[in-house]
Coordinates of N, CA and C in Angstrom, one line a residue:
E22 N -19.9 12.9 -36.5 CA -20.5 13.7 -35.4 C -20.4 12.8 -34.1
V23 N -20.6 11.6 -34.2 CA -20.5 10.7 -33.0 C -19.1 10.6 -32.5
F24 N -18.2 10.5 -33.5 CA -16.8 10.4 -33.1 C -16.3 11.7 -32.4
R25 N -16.8 12.8 -32.9 CA -16.4 14.1 -32.3 C -16.9 14.2 -30.8
F26 N -18.1 13.7 -30.6 CA -18.6 13.7 -29.2 C -17.8 12.8 -28.3
F27 N -17.5 11.6 -28.9 CA -16.7 10.6 -28.2 C -15.3 11.2 -27.8
V28 N -14.7 11.9 -28.7 CA -13.4 12.5 -28.5 C -13.5 13.5 -27.4
V29 N -14.5 14.4 -27.4 CA -14.7 15.4 -26.4 C -14.9 14.7 -25.0
T30 N -15.6 13.7 -25.0 CA -15.9 12.9 -23.7 C -14.6 12.3 -23.2
M31 N -13.8 11.8 -24.0 CA -12.5 11.2 -23.6 C -11.6 12.2 -23.1
I32 N -11.6 13.4 -23.7 CA -10.7 14.5 -23.2 C -11.2 14.9 -21.8
A33 N -12.5 15.0 -21.6 CA -13.0 15.4 -20.3 C -12.7 14.4 -19.2
I34 N -12.8 13.1 -19.5 CA -12.5 12.1 -18.5 C -11.0 12.1 -18.2
S35 N -10.2 12.3 -19.3 CA -8.7 12.2 -19.1 C -8.2 13.4 -18.3
V36 N -8.8 14.6 -18.5 CA -8.4 15.8 -17.7 C -8.5 15.5 -16.2
F37 N -9.6 14.9 -15.8 CA -9.8 14.6 -14.4 C -8.8 13.6 -14.0
G38 N -8.5 12.6 -14.8 CA -7.6 11.5 -14.4 C -6.2 12.0 -14.4
A39 N -5.8 12.9 -15.3 CA -4.5 13.5 -15.3 C -4.1 14.3 -14.1
S40 N -5.2 14.7 -13.4 CA -4.9 15.5 -12.2 C -4.2 14.7 -11.1
T41 N -4.0 13.4 -11.3 CA -3.2 12.6 -10.3 C -1.8 13.1 -10.3
F42 N -1.3 13.9 -11.2 CA 0.1 14.3 -11.2 C 0.4 15.1 -9.9
A43 N -0.6 15.9 -9.4 CA -0.4 16.6 -8.2 C -0.1 15.6 -7.0
V44 N -0.8 14.5 -7.0 CA -0.6 13.5 -6.0 C 0.8 12.8 -6.1
I45 N 1.2 12.6 -7.3 CA 2.5 11.9 -7.5 C 3.7 12.7 -6.9
V46 N 3.6 14.0 -7.1 CA 4.7 14.9 -6.7 C 4.5 15.4 -5.3
G47 N 3.4 15.2 -4.7 CA 3.1 15.7 -3.4 C 3.4 14.8 -2.3
E48 N 3.2 15.2 -1.1 CA 3.4 14.4 0.1 C 2.4 13.3 0.2
M49 N 2.8 12.1 0.4 CA 1.9 11.0 0.5 C 2.2 10.2 1.8
T50 N 1.1 9.7 2.4 CA 1.3 8.8 3.6 C 1.8 7.5 3.2
D51 N 2.8 7.0 3.9 CA 3.3 5.7 3.6 C 2.3 4.6 4.0
P52 N 1.9 3.7 3.1 CA 1.0 2.6 3.5 C 1.5 1.8 4.7
A53 N 2.8 1.7 4.9 CA 3.3 0.9 6.0 C 2.9 1.5 7.3
D54 N 2.7 2.9 7.4 CA 2.2 3.5 8.6 C 0.8 3.2 8.9
I55 N 0.0 3.0 7.8 CA -1.4 2.7 8.0 C -1.6 1.2 8.4
W56 N -0.9 0.3 7.9 CA -1.1 -1.1 8.1 C -0.2 -1.7 9.2
D57 N 0.6 -0.8 9.8 CA 1.5 -1.3 10.9 C 0.8 -2.1 12.0
P58 N 1.2 -3.2 12.4 CA 2.5 -3.9 12.2 C 2.6 -4.8 11.0
E59 N 1.5 -5.0 10.3 CA 1.5 -5.8 9.1 C 2.1 -5.1 7.9
P60 N 2.8 -5.8 7.0 CA 3.3 -5.1 5.8 C 2.2 -4.8 4.8
P61 N 2.3 -3.6 4.2 CA 1.3 -3.2 3.2 C 1.3 -4.1 2.0
T62 N 0.2 -4.1 1.2 CA 0.2 -4.8 0.0 C 1.2 -4.2 -1.0
F63 N 1.2 -2.9 -1.1 CA 2.2 -2.2 -2.0 C 2.9 -1.2 -1.2
T64 N 4.2 -1.0 -1.5 CA 5.0 0.0 -0.8 C 4.7 1.4 -1.4
L65 N 5.1 2.4 -0.7 CA 4.9 3.8 -1.2 C 5.5 4.0 -2.6
K66 N 6.7 3.4 -2.8 CA 7.4 3.5 -4.1 C 6.5 2.9 -5.2
T67 N 5.9 1.8 -4.9 CA 5.0 1.1 -5.9 C 3.8 1.9 -6.1
V68 N 3.2 2.5 -5.1 CA 2.0 3.3 -5.2 C 2.3 4.5 -6.1
R69 N 3.5 5.1 -5.9 CA 3.8 6.3 -6.8 C 4.0 5.8 -8.2
L70 N 4.6 4.6 -8.4 CA 4.7 4.1 -9.8 C 3.4 3.9 -10.4
F71 N 2.4 3.3 -9.7 CA 1.1 3.1 -10.2 C 0.4 4.4 -10.6
L72 N 0.5 5.4 -9.7 CA 0.0 6.7 -10.0 C 0.6 7.3 -11.2
A73 N 1.9 7.1 -11.4 CA 2.6 7.7 -12.5 C 2.2 7.0 -13.8
V74 N 2.0 5.7 -13.8 CA 1.5 5.0 -15.0 C 0.0 5.5 -15.3
S75 N -0.8 5.6 -14.3 CA -2.1 6.1 -14.4 C -2.1 7.5 -15.1
W76 N -1.3 8.4 -14.6 CA -1.2 9.8 -15.1 C -0.7 9.7 -16.6
L77 N 0.3 8.9 -16.9 CA 0.8 8.8 -18.3 C -0.3 8.3 -19.2
A78 N -1.1 7.3 -18.8 CA -2.2 6.8 -19.6 C -3.2 7.9 -19.9
F79 N -3.6 8.7 -18.9 CA -4.5 9.8 -19.1 C -3.9 10.9 -19.9
A80 N -2.7 11.2 -19.7 CA -2.0 12.3 -20.5 C -1.9 11.9 -22.0
V81 N -1.6 10.6 -22.3 CA -1.5 10.2 -23.7 C -2.9 10.2 -24.3
S82 N -3.9 9.8 -23.5 CA -5.3 9.8 -24.1 C -5.7 11.3 -24.4
I83 N -5.3 12.2 -23.6 CA -5.6 13.6 -23.9 C -5.0 14.0 -25.2
A84 N -3.7 13.7 -25.4 CA -3.0 14.0 -26.6 C -3.7 13.3 -27.8
L85 N -3.9 12.0 -27.7 CA -4.5 11.3 -28.8 C -5.9 11.8 -29.2
A86 N -6.7 12.1 -28.2 CA -8.0 12.6 -28.4 C -8.0 14.0 -29.0
G87 N -7.0 14.8 -28.5 CA -6.9 16.2 -29.1 C -6.4 16.2 -30.5
Y88 N -5.5 15.3 -30.8 CA -5.0 15.2 -32.2 C -6.1 14.7 -33.1
S89 N -6.8 13.7 -32.6 CA -7.9 13.1 -33.4 C -9.0 14.2 -33.7
G90 N -9.4 14.9 -32.7 CA -10.4 16.0 -32.8 C -9.9 17.1 -33.8
S91 N -8.7 17.4 -33.7 CA -8.1 18.4 -34.6 C -8.1 17.9 -36.0
F92 N -7.7 16.7 -36.2 CA -7.7 16.1 -37.6 C -9.1 16.1 -38.1
L93 N -10.1 15.7 -37.3 CA -11.5 15.6 -37.8 C -12.0 17.0 -38.1
A94 N -11.6 18.0 -37.3 CA -12.0 19.4 -37.7 C -11.4 19.9 -39.0
L95 N -10.1 19.5 -39.2 CA -9.5 19.9 -40.4 C -10.1 19.2 -41.6
M96 N -10.5 18.0 -41.5 CA -11.2 17.2 -42.6 C -12.5 17.9 -42.9
R97 N -13.3 18.3 -41.8 CA -14.6 18.9 -42.1 C -14.4 20.3 -42.7
Q98 N -13.4 21.0 -42.3 CA -13.1 22.3 -42.9 C -12.7 22.2 -44.4
K99 N -11.9 21.2 -44.7 CA -11.4 21.0 -46.0 C -12.6 20.6 -47.0
T100 N -13.6 19.9 -46.4 CA -14.7 19.5 -47.3 C -15.9 20.4 -47.1
K101 N -15.7 21.5 -46.4 CA -16.8 22.5 -46.1 C -17.9 21.9 -45.3
G102 N -17.6 21.0 -44.4 CA -18.6 20.4 -43.5 C -19.3 19.2 -44.1
E103 N -19.1 18.9 -45.4 CA -19.8 17.8 -46.0 C -18.8 16.6 -46.3
I104 N -18.8 15.7 -45.4 CA -17.9 14.5 -45.6 C -18.7 13.4 -46.4
D105 N -18.2 13.0 -47.5 CA -18.9 12.0 -48.3 C -18.7 10.6 -47.8
E106 N -19.5 9.7 -48.3 CA -19.5 8.3 -47.8 C -18.1 7.6 -48.1
E107 N -17.5 8.0 -49.2 CA -16.2 7.4 -49.5 C -15.1 7.7 -48.5
T108 N -15.1 9.0 -48.1 CA -14.2 9.5 -47.1 C -14.4 8.8 -45.8
I109 N -15.7 8.7 -45.4 CA -16.1 8.0 -44.2 C -15.6 6.6 -44.2
K110 N -15.8 5.9 -45.3 CA -15.4 4.5 -45.4 C -13.9 4.4 -45.3
K111 N -13.2 5.3 -45.9 CA -11.7 5.3 -45.9 C -11.2 5.5 -44.5
W112 N -11.8 6.4 -43.7 CA -11.2 6.7 -42.4 C -11.8 6.0 -41.2
T113 N -12.9 5.1 -41.5 CA -13.5 4.4 -40.4 C -12.5 3.4 -39.7
P114 N -11.7 2.7 -40.4 CA -10.7 1.8 -39.7 C -9.8 2.6 -38.7
A115 N -9.3 3.7 -39.2 CA -8.5 4.5 -38.4 C -9.2 5.1 -37.1
G116 N -10.5 5.4 -37.3 CA -11.3 5.9 -36.2 C -11.5 4.8 -35.2
L117 N -11.7 3.6 -35.7 CA -11.9 2.4 -34.8 C -10.6 2.2 -34.0
V118 N -9.5 2.3 -34.6 CA -8.2 2.0 -33.9 C -8.0 3.1 -32.9
V119 N -8.3 4.4 -33.2 CA -8.1 5.5 -32.2 C -9.1 5.3 -31.1
S120 N -10.4 4.9 -31.4 CA -11.4 4.7 -30.3 C -10.9 3.6 -29.4
A121 N -10.4 2.5 -30.0 CA -10.0 1.4 -29.1 C -8.8 1.8 -28.3
A122 N -7.9 2.5 -28.8 CA -6.7 3.0 -28.1 C -7.1 3.9 -27.0
L123 N -8.1 4.8 -27.2 CA -8.6 5.7 -26.2 C -9.2 4.9 -25.0
H124 N -10.1 4.0 -25.4 CA -10.7 3.1 -24.4 C -9.6 2.4 -23.5
L125 N -8.6 1.8 -24.2 CA -7.6 1.1 -23.5 C -6.8 2.0 -22.6
L126 N -6.5 3.2 -23.0 CA -5.8 4.2 -22.2 C -6.6 4.6 -21.0
I127 N -7.9 4.8 -21.2 CA -8.7 5.2 -20.0 C -8.8 4.1 -19.0
V128 N -9.1 2.9 -19.5 CA -9.2 1.7 -18.6 C -7.9 1.5 -17.9
T129 N -6.7 1.6 -18.6 CA -5.4 1.5 -18.0 C -5.2 2.5 -16.9
G130 N -5.6 3.7 -17.2 CA -5.4 4.8 -16.2 C -6.2 4.5 -14.9
F131 N -7.5 4.1 -15.1 CA -8.3 3.8 -13.9 C -7.8 2.5 -13.2
F132 N -7.3 1.6 -13.9 CA -6.8 0.3 -13.3 C -5.7 0.6 -12.4
F133 N -4.7 1.4 -12.9 CA -3.5 1.7 -12.0 C -3.9 2.6 -10.9
M134 N -4.9 3.5 -11.1 CA -5.3 4.3 -10.0 C -6.0 3.4 -8.9
A135 N -6.7 2.5 -9.3 CA -7.4 1.5 -8.4 C -6.3 0.7 -7.7
L136 N -5.3 0.3 -8.4 CA -4.2 -0.5 -7.7 C -3.6 0.3 -6.6
S137 N -3.4 1.6 -6.9 CA -2.8 2.5 -5.8 C -3.7 2.6 -4.6
L138 N -5.0 2.5 -4.8 CA -5.9 2.5 -3.6 C -5.8 1.2 -2.8
V139 N -5.4 0.1 -3.4 CA -5.3 -1.1 -2.6 C -4.3 -1.0 -1.5
A140 N -3.3 -0.2 -1.6 CA -2.3 0.0 -0.6 C -2.8 0.7 0.6
Y141 N -3.9 1.5 0.4 CA -4.5 2.3 1.5 C -5.8 1.7 2.1
V142 N -6.6 1.1 1.2 CA -7.9 0.7 1.7 C -8.2 -0.8 1.4
G143 N -7.2 -1.5 1.1 CA -7.2 -3.0 1.0 C -8.3 -3.5 0.1
S144 N -9.3 -4.2 0.7 CA -10.3 -4.9 -0.1 C -11.2 -4.0 -0.9
F145 N -11.4 -2.8 -0.5 CA -12.2 -1.8 -1.3 C -11.4 -1.6 -2.6
G146 N -10.1 -1.4 -2.5 CA -9.3 -1.2 -3.7 C -9.4 -2.4 -4.7
W147 N -9.3 -3.6 -4.1 CA -9.4 -4.8 -4.9 C -10.8 -4.9 -5.6
V148 N -11.8 -4.5 -5.0 CA -13.2 -4.5 -5.6 C -13.2 -3.6 -6.8
I149 N -12.6 -2.4 -6.7 CA -12.5 -1.5 -7.8 C -11.7 -2.0 -8.9
V150 N -10.6 -2.7 -8.6 CA -9.8 -3.3 -9.7 C -10.7 -4.3 -10.4

């Protein structure tokens, strides 16, 4: 039950993070225009790369959480809602690996999103990182 709630939460967070795709393909202000005459910390090309990595991390976390939730639902259906202790012990290591991977993907997504902010707002972006 706890893992199911965790998976749903990860999907919700990832959906909002994956919305960065619209920013990647849209018109963006060049950081060089903002920081002129000084060079920006990151170029527009690098910012787009950071946002793409962020989007990829969130998209993979949506897929992983979705597959995990589906697998859990199928297991519950197969056992008619009653999962015994032996099955729980058998699948706990896999659940821990999936949980760690989801956390890592979410943190990676936010990390690269924060790095893209550095190009535009400088020190505030570094504080978020």
